[in-house]
Amino acid sequence: MKLLIGQPKFEVGVNQLRKDLEQFFEQTLDLVIYPEGYFDSEAALKEARLLAKEYSISIVSSVRKNGKDIAIAINSNGELVYFREKTEADNQSCLRMPLVFSLEGRDIGYLLCMEILKGIRDFPKVTNMDLIVHPIGVGMFSEEQLNEWVTEAKKIAIKNKCFIIGTSHADGSYKNCGYSIPIAYCFDQNGDEIFLQTNKVTSKIVEITC
Protein backbone atom coordinates (compact mmCIF):
# COMPACT_ATOMS: atom_id res chain seq x y z
CA MET A 1 0.00 0.00 0.00
CA LYS A 2 1.57 3.28 -1.14
CA LEU A 3 0.59 6.44 0.73
CA LEU A 4 1.25 10.13 0.30
CA ILE A 5 1.59 11.96 3.63
CA GLY A 6 1.03 15.69 3.16
CA GLN A 7 1.98 18.58 5.45
CA PRO A 8 0.44 21.64 3.80
CA LYS A 9 0.08 25.15 5.14
CA PHE A 10 -3.41 26.33 5.97
CA GLU A 11 -5.02 27.67 2.81
CA VAL A 12 -8.29 28.51 1.11
CA GLY A 13 -8.97 25.89 -1.53
CA VAL A 14 -6.90 22.82 -2.37
CA ASN A 15 -3.92 24.12 -4.34
CA GLN A 16 -1.33 22.21 -2.31
CA LEU A 17 -3.28 18.96 -2.60
CA ARG A 18 -3.54 19.47 -6.36
CA LYS A 19 0.21 20.11 -6.63
CA ASP A 20 1.00 16.98 -4.60
CA LEU A 21 -1.21 14.84 -6.83
CA GLU A 22 0.37 16.30 -9.97
CA GLN A 23 3.89 15.81 -8.62
CA PHE A 24 3.43 12.23 -7.44
CA PHE A 25 0.97 11.06 -10.11
CA GLU A 26 3.44 8.55 -11.55
CA GLN A 27 3.90 6.87 -8.15
CA THR A 28 0.61 4.90 -8.40
CA LEU A 29 -0.64 5.95 -4.97
CA ASP A 30 -3.35 4.18 -2.98
CA LEU A 31 -4.12 6.82 -0.37
CA VAL A 32 -3.43 10.46 0.48
CA ILE A 33 -3.48 11.56 4.15
CA TYR A 34 -3.81 15.29 4.87
CA PRO A 35 -4.16 17.08 8.23
CA GLU A 36 -7.21 17.92 10.29
CA GLY A 37 -9.18 20.86 8.90
CA TYR A 38 -7.28 21.09 5.63
CA PHE A 39 -10.56 21.53 3.78
CA ASP A 40 -11.79 24.90 5.00
CA SER A 41 -15.24 24.68 3.41
CA GLU A 42 -17.75 22.47 1.60
CA ALA A 43 -16.49 24.01 -1.65
CA ALA A 44 -12.94 22.80 -0.92
CA LEU A 45 -14.26 19.35 -0.08
CA LYS A 46 -16.13 19.28 -3.40
CA GLU A 47 -12.90 20.15 -5.22
CA ALA A 48 -11.11 17.35 -3.38
CA ARG A 49 -13.76 14.84 -4.46
CA LEU A 50 -13.23 15.86 -8.09
CA LEU A 51 -9.46 15.45 -7.69
CA ALA A 52 -9.88 12.02 -6.10
CA LYS A 53 -11.91 10.88 -9.08
CA GLU A 54 -9.59 12.53 -11.61
CA TYR A 55 -6.49 10.87 -10.15
CA SER A 56 -8.27 7.70 -9.01
CA ILE A 57 -6.91 8.13 -5.49
CA SER A 58 -8.49 7.89 -2.03
CA ILE A 59 -8.12 10.86 0.32
CA VAL A 60 -8.39 11.05 4.11
CA SER A 61 -8.47 14.38 5.92
CA SER A 62 -11.08 16.57 7.62
CA VAL A 63 -13.29 19.54 6.86
CA ARG A 64 -14.35 22.52 8.96
CA LYS A 65 -18.13 22.84 9.05
CA ASN A 66 -20.06 25.25 11.27
CA GLY A 67 -16.98 25.68 13.45
CA LYS A 68 -16.56 21.92 13.95
CA ASP A 69 -13.93 19.50 12.71
CA ILE A 70 -15.39 16.65 10.67
CA ALA A 71 -13.44 13.48 9.86
CA ILE A 72 -13.82 12.55 6.19
CA ALA A 73 -12.68 9.94 3.69
CA ILE A 74 -13.13 10.02 -0.07
CA ASN A 75 -12.76 6.93 -2.25
CA SER A 76 -11.11 6.77 -5.67
CA ASN A 77 -14.47 7.40 -7.36
CA GLY A 78 -14.79 10.73 -5.56
CA GLU A 79 -17.47 9.42 -3.21
CA LEU A 80 -17.62 10.58 0.40
CA VAL A 81 -17.57 7.29 2.32
CA TYR A 82 -16.87 8.53 5.87
CA PHE A 83 -18.12 11.64 7.68
CA ARG A 84 -18.26 12.09 11.45
CA GLU A 85 -17.80 14.84 13.99
CA LYS A 86 -14.70 15.03 16.11
CA THR A 87 -15.16 13.37 19.49
CA GLU A 88 -15.61 15.82 22.34
CA ALA A 89 -15.64 14.89 26.03
CA ASP A 90 -19.09 16.45 26.47
CA ASN A 91 -20.57 14.96 23.29
CA GLN A 92 -21.54 11.37 24.03
CA SER A 93 -23.12 10.93 20.61
CA CYS A 94 -19.69 11.34 19.03
CA LEU A 95 -18.32 8.59 21.25
CA ARG A 96 -20.84 6.20 19.68
CA MET A 97 -19.87 7.07 16.11
CA PRO A 98 -17.79 4.42 14.32
CA LEU A 99 -14.04 4.94 14.48
CA VAL A 100 -13.46 2.32 11.78
CA PHE A 101 -14.64 2.42 8.18
CA SER A 102 -14.13 0.52 4.94
CA LEU A 103 -12.13 2.12 2.13
CA GLU A 104 -11.23 0.32 -1.09
CA GLY A 105 -11.61 -3.06 0.61
CA ARG A 106 -9.53 -2.15 3.68
CA ASP A 107 -10.63 -1.59 7.27
CA ILE A 108 -9.21 1.74 8.40
CA GLY A 109 -9.35 3.25 11.86
CA TYR A 110 -9.61 7.02 12.23
CA LEU A 111 -8.41 9.18 15.13
CA LEU A 112 -8.84 12.92 14.65
CA CYS A 113 -6.17 15.07 16.31
CA MET A 114 -6.63 14.98 20.12
CA GLU A 115 -8.60 11.72 19.89
CA ILE A 116 -5.15 10.08 19.98
CA LEU A 117 -5.21 10.58 23.75
CA LYS A 118 -8.28 8.38 24.13
CA GLY A 119 -7.86 6.16 21.11
CA ILE A 120 -6.76 3.14 23.11
CA ARG A 121 -9.99 3.23 25.10
CA ASP A 122 -12.34 4.00 22.24
CA PHE A 123 -11.23 1.64 19.46
CA PRO A 124 -13.53 -1.34 19.04
CA LYS A 125 -12.25 -4.83 18.46
CA VAL A 126 -11.81 -5.17 14.71
CA THR A 127 -10.29 -8.20 13.06
CA ASN A 128 -7.43 -7.41 10.69
CA MET A 129 -7.68 -3.62 10.79
CA ASP A 130 -5.19 -2.57 8.13
CA LEU A 131 -4.28 0.95 9.15
CA ILE A 132 -5.09 3.76 11.59
CA VAL A 133 -4.96 7.31 10.23
CA HIS A 134 -4.41 10.30 12.50
CA PRO A 135 -4.92 13.71 10.84
CA ILE A 136 -3.65 16.43 13.21
CA GLY A 137 -4.49 20.14 13.16
CA VAL A 138 -1.54 22.35 14.02
CA GLY A 139 1.76 20.85 15.13
CA MET A 140 2.85 20.12 18.68
CA PHE A 141 3.05 23.11 21.04
CA SER A 142 5.94 21.62 23.05
CA GLU A 143 8.46 18.80 23.07
CA GLU A 144 6.51 17.30 25.99
CA GLN A 145 3.33 17.12 23.91
CA LEU A 146 5.24 15.66 20.99
CA ASN A 147 6.66 12.89 23.19
CA GLU A 148 3.25 12.21 24.74
CA TRP A 149 1.50 11.85 21.39
CA VAL A 150 4.26 9.73 19.87
CA THR A 151 4.15 7.41 22.89
CA GLU A 152 0.36 7.05 22.59
CA ALA A 153 0.60 6.35 18.86
CA LYS A 154 3.07 3.53 19.49
CA LYS A 155 0.79 2.02 22.15
CA ILE A 156 -2.19 2.15 19.81
CA ALA A 157 -0.23 0.48 17.00
CA ILE A 158 0.84 -2.34 19.32
CA LYS A 159 -2.62 -2.78 20.87
CA ASN A 160 -4.38 -2.94 17.50
CA LYS A 161 -1.55 -4.76 15.69
CA CYS A 162 -1.59 -2.40 12.73
CA PHE A 163 0.20 0.59 11.24
CA ILE A 164 -0.65 4.09 12.44
CA ILE A 165 0.15 7.22 10.43
CA GLY A 166 -0.29 10.84 11.50
CA THR A 167 0.37 14.23 9.96
CA SER A 168 -0.11 17.89 10.91
CA HIS A 169 -0.18 21.19 9.07
CA ALA A 170 3.11 22.94 8.38
CA ASP A 171 2.02 26.04 10.28
CA GLY A 172 -0.34 27.29 12.98
CA SER A 173 -0.27 27.49 16.75
CA TYR A 174 -2.25 25.80 19.49
CA LYS A 175 -4.31 28.21 21.63
CA ASN A 176 -2.00 31.10 20.70
CA CYS A 177 1.11 29.29 21.91
CA GLY A 178 3.04 31.32 19.33
CA TYR A 179 4.55 28.42 17.41
CA SER A 180 4.09 24.75 16.74
CA ILE A 181 6.29 21.80 15.86
CA PRO A 182 5.09 20.25 12.58
CA ILE A 183 4.92 16.47 12.84
CA ALA A 184 4.39 13.45 10.60
CA TYR A 185 4.94 9.87 11.69
CA CYS A 186 4.42 6.21 10.91
CA PHE A 187 4.76 3.27 13.30
CA ASP A 188 4.30 -0.39 12.41
CA GLN A 189 2.35 -3.17 14.15
CA ASN A 190 5.08 -3.55 16.75
CA GLY A 191 5.28 0.17 17.51
CA ASP A 192 8.59 0.41 15.65
CA GLU A 193 9.33 3.70 13.88
CA ILE A 194 9.01 3.73 10.10
CA PHE A 195 9.57 7.46 10.15
CA LEU A 196 9.17 10.41 12.52
CA GLN A 197 9.43 13.79 10.86
CA THR A 198 9.46 17.01 12.89
CA ASN A 199 10.16 20.57 11.75
CA LYS A 200 10.31 19.30 8.18
CA VAL A 201 7.27 19.85 6.05
CA THR A 202 7.87 18.18 2.70
CA SER A 203 5.26 15.69 1.51
CA LYS A 204 6.44 12.11 1.91
CA ILE A 205 5.64 8.79 0.21
CA VAL A 206 5.48 5.72 2.42
CA GLU A 207 4.94 2.14 1.32
CA ILE A 208 3.60 -0.36 3.86
CA THR A 209 2.48 -3.97 3.73
CA CYS A 210 -0.85 -4.55 5.46
PDB file of C-alpha atoms in Angstrom:
ATOM      1  CA  MET A   1       0.000   0.000   0.000  1.00  0.00           C
ATOM      2  CA  LYS A   2       1.572   3.277  -1.135  1.00  0.00           C
ATOM      3  CA  LEU A   3       0.594   6.436   0.731  1.00  0.00           C
ATOM      4  CA  LEU A   4       1.250  10.129   0.304  1.00  0.00           C
ATOM      5  CA  ILE A   5       1.594  11.955   3.628  1.00  0.00           C
ATOM      6  CA  GLY A   6       1.031  15.687   3.157  1.00  0.00           C
ATOM      7  CA  GLN A   7       1.983  18.577   5.451  1.00  0.00           C
ATOM      8  CA  PRO A   8       0.440  21.639   3.800  1.00  0.00           C
ATOM      9  CA  LYS A   9       0.083  25.147   5.137  1.00  0.00           C
ATOM     10  CA  PHE A  10      -3.412  26.332   5.966  1.00  0.00           C
ATOM     11  CA  GLU A  11      -5.024  27.668   2.808  1.00  0.00           C
ATOM     12  CA  VAL A  12      -8.292  28.512   1.114  1.00  0.00           C
ATOM     13  CA  GLY A  13      -8.966  25.892  -1.529  1.00  0.00           C
ATOM     14  CA  VAL A  14      -6.903  22.819  -2.366  1.00  0.00           C
ATOM     15  CA  ASN A  15      -3.923  24.116  -4.344  1.00  0.00           C
ATOM     16  CA  GLN A  16      -1.327  22.213  -2.312  1.00  0.00           C
ATOM     17  CA  LEU A  17      -3.277  18.965  -2.604  1.00  0.00           C
ATOM     18  CA  ARG A  18      -3.536  19.467  -6.360  1.00  0.00           C
ATOM     19  CA  LYS A  19       0.210  20.115  -6.633  1.00  0.00           C
ATOM     20  CA  ASP A  20       1.001  16.978  -4.601  1.00  0.00           C
ATOM     21  CA  LEU A  21      -1.210  14.839  -6.835  1.00  0.00           C
ATOM     22  CA  GLU A  22       0.375  16.303  -9.970  1.00  0.00           C
ATOM     23  CA  GLN A  23       3.890  15.808  -8.616  1.00  0.00           C
ATOM     24  CA  PHE A  24       3.427  12.231  -7.442  1.00  0.00           C
ATOM     25  CA  PHE A  25       0.967  11.059 -10.106  1.00  0.00           C
ATOM     26  CA  GLU A  26       3.441   8.550 -11.552  1.00  0.00           C
ATOM     27  CA  GLN A  27       3.902   6.865  -8.153  1.00  0.00           C
ATOM     28  CA  THR A  28       0.605   4.901  -8.398  1.00  0.00           C
ATOM     29  CA  LEU A  29      -0.636   5.948  -4.967  1.00  0.00           C
ATOM     30  CA  ASP A  30      -3.355   4.176  -2.984  1.00  0.00           C
ATOM     31  CA  LEU A  31      -4.121   6.821  -0.368  1.00  0.00           C
ATOM     32  CA  VAL A  32      -3.425  10.460   0.482  1.00  0.00           C
ATOM     33  CA  ILE A  33      -3.484  11.561   4.145  1.00  0.00           C
ATOM     34  CA  TYR A  34      -3.811  15.290   4.866  1.00  0.00           C
ATOM     35  CA  PRO A  35      -4.156  17.081   8.231  1.00  0.00           C
ATOM     36  CA  GLU A  36      -7.210  17.925  10.287  1.00  0.00           C
ATOM     37  CA  GLY A  37      -9.180  20.860   8.903  1.00  0.00           C
ATOM     38  CA  TYR A  38      -7.279  21.091   5.625  1.00  0.00           C
ATOM     39  CA  PHE A  39     -10.563  21.532   3.781  1.00  0.00           C
ATOM     40  CA  ASP A  40     -11.788  24.900   4.998  1.00  0.00           C
ATOM     41  CA  SER A  41     -15.244  24.681   3.410  1.00  0.00           C
ATOM     42  CA  GLU A  42     -17.752  22.474   1.603  1.00  0.00           C
ATOM     43  CA  ALA A  43     -16.492  24.015  -1.648  1.00  0.00           C
ATOM     44  CA  ALA A  44     -12.940  22.804  -0.922  1.00  0.00           C
ATOM     45  CA  LEU A  45     -14.263  19.349  -0.081  1.00  0.00           C
ATOM     46  CA  LYS A  46     -16.134  19.276  -3.396  1.00  0.00           C
ATOM     47  CA  GLU A  47     -12.896  20.150  -5.225  1.00  0.00           C
ATOM     48  CA  ALA A  48     -11.115  17.346  -3.382  1.00  0.00           C
ATOM     49  CA  ARG A  49     -13.758  14.840  -4.465  1.00  0.00           C
ATOM     50  CA  LEU A  50     -13.234  15.862  -8.087  1.00  0.00           C
ATOM     51  CA  LEU A  51      -9.460  15.452  -7.686  1.00  0.00           C
ATOM     52  CA  ALA A  52      -9.877  12.022  -6.098  1.00  0.00           C
ATOM     53  CA  LYS A  53     -11.914  10.879  -9.084  1.00  0.00           C
ATOM     54  CA  GLU A  54      -9.585  12.527 -11.609  1.00  0.00           C
ATOM     55  CA  TYR A  55      -6.489  10.874 -10.151  1.00  0.00           C
ATOM     56  CA  SER A  56      -8.267   7.699  -9.014  1.00  0.00           C
ATOM     57  CA  ILE A  57      -6.914   8.125  -5.489  1.00  0.00           C
ATOM     58  CA  SER A  58      -8.490   7.885  -2.027  1.00  0.00           C
ATOM     59  CA  ILE A  59      -8.118  10.856   0.319  1.00  0.00           C
ATOM     60  CA  VAL A  60      -8.389  11.049   4.112  1.00  0.00           C
ATOM     61  CA  SER A  61      -8.468  14.385   5.921  1.00  0.00           C
ATOM     62  CA  SER A  62     -11.078  16.567   7.615  1.00  0.00           C
ATOM     63  CA  VAL A  63     -13.290  19.541   6.855  1.00  0.00           C
ATOM     64  CA  ARG A  64     -14.351  22.522   8.965  1.00  0.00           C
ATOM     65  CA  LYS A  65     -18.134  22.844   9.052  1.00  0.00           C
ATOM     66  CA  ASN A  66     -20.058  25.254  11.269  1.00  0.00           C
ATOM     67  CA  GLY A  67     -16.978  25.681  13.446  1.00  0.00           C
ATOM     68  CA  LYS A  68     -16.562  21.918  13.948  1.00  0.00           C
ATOM     69  CA  ASP A  69     -13.934  19.504  12.712  1.00  0.00           C
ATOM     70  CA  ILE A  70     -15.390  16.653  10.670  1.00  0.00           C
ATOM     71  CA  ALA A  71     -13.444  13.481   9.861  1.00  0.00           C
ATOM     72  CA  ILE A  72     -13.820  12.546   6.194  1.00  0.00           C
ATOM     73  CA  ALA A  73     -12.679   9.938   3.695  1.00  0.00           C
ATOM     74  CA  ILE A  74     -13.132  10.022  -0.074  1.00  0.00           C
ATOM     75  CA  ASN A  75     -12.756   6.933  -2.246  1.00  0.00           C
ATOM     76  CA  SER A  76     -11.111   6.767  -5.669  1.00  0.00           C
ATOM     77  CA  ASN A  77     -14.465   7.404  -7.362  1.00  0.00           C
ATOM     78  CA  GLY A  78     -14.789  10.731  -5.561  1.00  0.00           C
ATOM     79  CA  GLU A  79     -17.474   9.425  -3.212  1.00  0.00           C
ATOM     80  CA  LEU A  80     -17.619  10.578   0.404  1.00  0.00           C
ATOM     81  CA  VAL A  81     -17.571   7.292   2.323  1.00  0.00           C
ATOM     82  CA  TYR A  82     -16.872   8.532   5.870  1.00  0.00           C
ATOM     83  CA  PHE A  83     -18.123  11.639   7.679  1.00  0.00           C
ATOM     84  CA  ARG A  84     -18.256  12.088  11.446  1.00  0.00           C
ATOM     85  CA  GLU A  85     -17.800  14.839  13.990  1.00  0.00           C
ATOM     86  CA  LYS A  86     -14.698  15.033  16.115  1.00  0.00           C
ATOM     87  CA  THR A  87     -15.156  13.369  19.491  1.00  0.00           C
ATOM     88  CA  GLU A  88     -15.610  15.822  22.344  1.00  0.00           C
ATOM     89  CA  ALA A  89     -15.641  14.894  26.028  1.00  0.00           C
ATOM     90  CA  ASP A  90     -19.089  16.448  26.474  1.00  0.00           C
ATOM     91  CA  ASN A  91     -20.566  14.957  23.293  1.00  0.00           C
ATOM     92  CA  GLN A  92     -21.539  11.373  24.034  1.00  0.00           C
ATOM     93  CA  SER A  93     -23.122  10.932  20.609  1.00  0.00           C
ATOM     94  CA  CYS A  94     -19.686  11.339  19.026  1.00  0.00           C
ATOM     95  CA  LEU A  95     -18.315   8.592  21.247  1.00  0.00           C
ATOM     96  CA  ARG A  96     -20.842   6.202  19.677  1.00  0.00           C
ATOM     97  CA  MET A  97     -19.867   7.069  16.113  1.00  0.00           C
ATOM     98  CA  PRO A  98     -17.788   4.421  14.324  1.00  0.00           C
ATOM     99  CA  LEU A  99     -14.038   4.943  14.481  1.00  0.00           C
ATOM    100  CA  VAL A 100     -13.460   2.324  11.783  1.00  0.00           C
ATOM    101  CA  PHE A 101     -14.645   2.417   8.179  1.00  0.00           C
ATOM    102  CA  SER A 102     -14.127   0.522   4.935  1.00  0.00           C
ATOM    103  CA  LEU A 103     -12.130   2.122   2.131  1.00  0.00           C
ATOM    104  CA  GLU A 104     -11.233   0.321  -1.086  1.00  0.00           C
ATOM    105  CA  GLY A 105     -11.606  -3.059   0.611  1.00  0.00           C
ATOM    106  CA  ARG A 106      -9.529  -2.149   3.675  1.00  0.00           C
ATOM    107  CA  ASP A 107     -10.626  -1.586   7.272  1.00  0.00           C
ATOM    108  CA  ILE A 108      -9.214   1.743   8.400  1.00  0.00           C
ATOM    109  CA  GLY A 109      -9.346   3.255  11.858  1.00  0.00           C
ATOM    110  CA  TYR A 110      -9.607   7.016  12.234  1.00  0.00           C
ATOM    111  CA  LEU A 111      -8.409   9.181  15.128  1.00  0.00           C
ATOM    112  CA  LEU A 112      -8.836  12.925  14.647  1.00  0.00           C
ATOM    113  CA  CYS A 113      -6.173  15.067  16.306  1.00  0.00           C
ATOM    114  CA  MET A 114      -6.631  14.976  20.117  1.00  0.00           C
ATOM    115  CA  GLU A 115      -8.601  11.719  19.885  1.00  0.00           C
ATOM    116  CA  ILE A 116      -5.155  10.083  19.981  1.00  0.00           C
ATOM    117  CA  LEU A 117      -5.213  10.584  23.751  1.00  0.00           C
ATOM    118  CA  LYS A 118      -8.283   8.383  24.134  1.00  0.00           C
ATOM    119  CA  GLY A 119      -7.860   6.162  21.109  1.00  0.00           C
ATOM    120  CA  ILE A 120      -6.759   3.137  23.114  1.00  0.00           C
ATOM    121  CA  ARG A 121      -9.991   3.230  25.103  1.00  0.00           C
ATOM    122  CA  ASP A 122     -12.340   4.004  22.239  1.00  0.00           C
ATOM    123  CA  PHE A 123     -11.228   1.644  19.458  1.00  0.00           C
ATOM    124  CA  PRO A 124     -13.532  -1.340  19.037  1.00  0.00           C
ATOM    125  CA  LYS A 125     -12.252  -4.833  18.464  1.00  0.00           C
ATOM    126  CA  VAL A 126     -11.813  -5.169  14.705  1.00  0.00           C
ATOM    127  CA  THR A 127     -10.287  -8.197  13.057  1.00  0.00           C
ATOM    128  CA  ASN A 128      -7.428  -7.412  10.694  1.00  0.00           C
ATOM    129  CA  MET A 129      -7.676  -3.623  10.786  1.00  0.00           C
ATOM    130  CA  ASP A 130      -5.186  -2.572   8.125  1.00  0.00           C
ATOM    131  CA  LEU A 131      -4.276   0.950   9.151  1.00  0.00           C
ATOM    132  CA  ILE A 132      -5.089   3.761  11.589  1.00  0.00           C
ATOM    133  CA  VAL A 133      -4.960   7.305  10.231  1.00  0.00           C
ATOM    134  CA  HIS A 134      -4.405  10.299  12.501  1.00  0.00           C
ATOM    135  CA  PRO A 135      -4.923  13.710  10.844  1.00  0.00           C
ATOM    136  CA  ILE A 136      -3.647  16.429  13.213  1.00  0.00           C
ATOM    137  CA  GLY A 137      -4.486  20.143  13.159  1.00  0.00           C
ATOM    138  CA  VAL A 138      -1.535  22.354  14.025  1.00  0.00           C
ATOM    139  CA  GLY A 139       1.755  20.846  15.133  1.00  0.00           C
ATOM    140  CA  MET A 140       2.848  20.124  18.678  1.00  0.00           C
ATOM    141  CA  PHE A 141       3.053  23.109  21.041  1.00  0.00           C
ATOM    142  CA  SER A 142       5.937  21.619  23.054  1.00  0.00           C
ATOM    143  CA  GLU A 143       8.458  18.797  23.069  1.00  0.00           C
ATOM    144  CA  GLU A 144       6.514  17.301  25.988  1.00  0.00           C
ATOM    145  CA  GLN A 145       3.331  17.121  23.914  1.00  0.00           C
ATOM    146  CA  LEU A 146       5.242  15.658  20.994  1.00  0.00           C
ATOM    147  CA  ASN A 147       6.662  12.887  23.192  1.00  0.00           C
ATOM    148  CA  GLU A 148       3.252  12.209  24.743  1.00  0.00           C
ATOM    149  CA  TRP A 149       1.498  11.848  21.394  1.00  0.00           C
ATOM    150  CA  VAL A 150       4.255   9.725  19.868  1.00  0.00           C
ATOM    151  CA  THR A 151       4.145   7.412  22.886  1.00  0.00           C
ATOM    152  CA  GLU A 152       0.360   7.055  22.590  1.00  0.00           C
ATOM    153  CA  ALA A 153       0.604   6.354  18.859  1.00  0.00           C
ATOM    154  CA  LYS A 154       3.073   3.529  19.494  1.00  0.00           C
ATOM    155  CA  LYS A 155       0.791   2.019  22.149  1.00  0.00           C
ATOM    156  CA  ILE A 156      -2.185   2.151  19.809  1.00  0.00           C
ATOM    157  CA  ALA A 157      -0.226   0.481  16.995  1.00  0.00           C
ATOM    158  CA  ILE A 158       0.836  -2.337  19.317  1.00  0.00           C
ATOM    159  CA  LYS A 159      -2.616  -2.776  20.872  1.00  0.00           C
ATOM    160  CA  ASN A 160      -4.382  -2.945  17.503  1.00  0.00           C
ATOM    161  CA  LYS A 161      -1.553  -4.761  15.694  1.00  0.00           C
ATOM    162  CA  CYS A 162      -1.591  -2.397  12.728  1.00  0.00           C
ATOM    163  CA  PHE A 163       0.200   0.586  11.244  1.00  0.00           C
ATOM    164  CA  ILE A 164      -0.648   4.092  12.440  1.00  0.00           C
ATOM    165  CA  ILE A 165       0.150   7.224  10.428  1.00  0.00           C
ATOM    166  CA  GLY A 166      -0.286  10.838  11.500  1.00  0.00           C
ATOM    167  CA  THR A 167       0.370  14.232   9.959  1.00  0.00           C
ATOM    168  CA  SER A 168      -0.108  17.889  10.907  1.00  0.00           C
ATOM    169  CA  HIS A 169      -0.177  21.191   9.070  1.00  0.00           C
ATOM    170  CA  ALA A 170       3.114  22.943   8.383  1.00  0.00           C
ATOM    171  CA  ASP A 171       2.016  26.044  10.282  1.00  0.00           C
ATOM    172  CA  GLY A 172      -0.338  27.293  12.979  1.00  0.00           C
ATOM    173  CA  SER A 173      -0.272  27.493  16.754  1.00  0.00           C
ATOM    174  CA  TYR A 174      -2.250  25.796  19.489  1.00  0.00           C
ATOM    175  CA  LYS A 175      -4.310  28.209  21.625  1.00  0.00           C
ATOM    176  CA  ASN A 176      -2.004  31.096  20.701  1.00  0.00           C
ATOM    177  CA  CYS A 177       1.112  29.286  21.906  1.00  0.00           C
ATOM    178  CA  GLY A 178       3.036  31.321  19.330  1.00  0.00           C
ATOM    179  CA  TYR A 179       4.547  28.416  17.408  1.00  0.00           C
ATOM    180  CA  SER A 180       4.089  24.748  16.743  1.00  0.00           C
ATOM    181  CA  ILE A 181       6.286  21.804  15.860  1.00  0.00           C
ATOM    182  CA  PRO A 182       5.087  20.251  12.583  1.00  0.00           C
ATOM    183  CA  ILE A 183       4.917  16.468  12.837  1.00  0.00           C
ATOM    184  CA  ALA A 184       4.386  13.455  10.605  1.00  0.00           C
ATOM    185  CA  TYR A 185       4.937   9.866  11.686  1.00  0.00           C
ATOM    186  CA  CYS A 186       4.418   6.211  10.909  1.00  0.00           C
ATOM    187  CA  PHE A 187       4.762   3.267  13.297  1.00  0.00           C
ATOM    188  CA  ASP A 188       4.299  -0.390  12.409  1.00  0.00           C
ATOM    189  CA  GLN A 189       2.349  -3.168  14.146  1.00  0.00           C
ATOM    190  CA  ASN A 190       5.083  -3.546  16.754  1.00  0.00           C
ATOM    191  CA  GLY A 191       5.280   0.169  17.507  1.00  0.00           C
ATOM    192  CA  ASP A 192       8.590   0.413  15.650  1.00  0.00           C
ATOM    193  CA  GLU A 193       9.330   3.697  13.885  1.00  0.00           C
ATOM    194  CA  ILE A 194       9.013   3.731  10.098  1.00  0.00           C
ATOM    195  CA  PHE A 195       9.571   7.460  10.154  1.00  0.00           C
ATOM    196  CA  LEU A 196       9.169  10.408  12.518  1.00  0.00           C
ATOM    197  CA  GLN A 197       9.425  13.790  10.856  1.00  0.00           C
ATOM    198  CA  THR A 198       9.457  17.013  12.891  1.00  0.00           C
ATOM    199  CA  ASN A 199      10.161  20.567  11.745  1.00  0.00           C
ATOM    200  CA  LYS A 200      10.311  19.297   8.184  1.00  0.00           C
ATOM    201  CA  VAL A 201       7.268  19.849   6.046  1.00  0.00           C
ATOM    202  CA  THR A 202       7.867  18.179   2.701  1.00  0.00           C
ATOM    203  CA  SER A 203       5.258  15.687   1.513  1.00  0.00           C
ATOM    204  CA  LYS A 204       6.439  12.110   1.909  1.00  0.00           C
ATOM    205  CA  ILE A 205       5.638   8.793   0.209  1.00  0.00           C
ATOM    206  CA  VAL A 206       5.485   5.718   2.419  1.00  0.00           C
ATOM    207  CA  GLU A 207       4.939   2.140   1.315  1.00  0.00           C
ATOM    208  CA  ILE A 208       3.597  -0.360   3.859  1.00  0.00           C
ATOM    209  CA  THR A 209       2.476  -3.972   3.726  1.00  0.00           C
ATOM    210  CA  CYS A 210      -0.847  -4.547   5.457  1.00  0.00           C
TER     211      CYS A 210
END
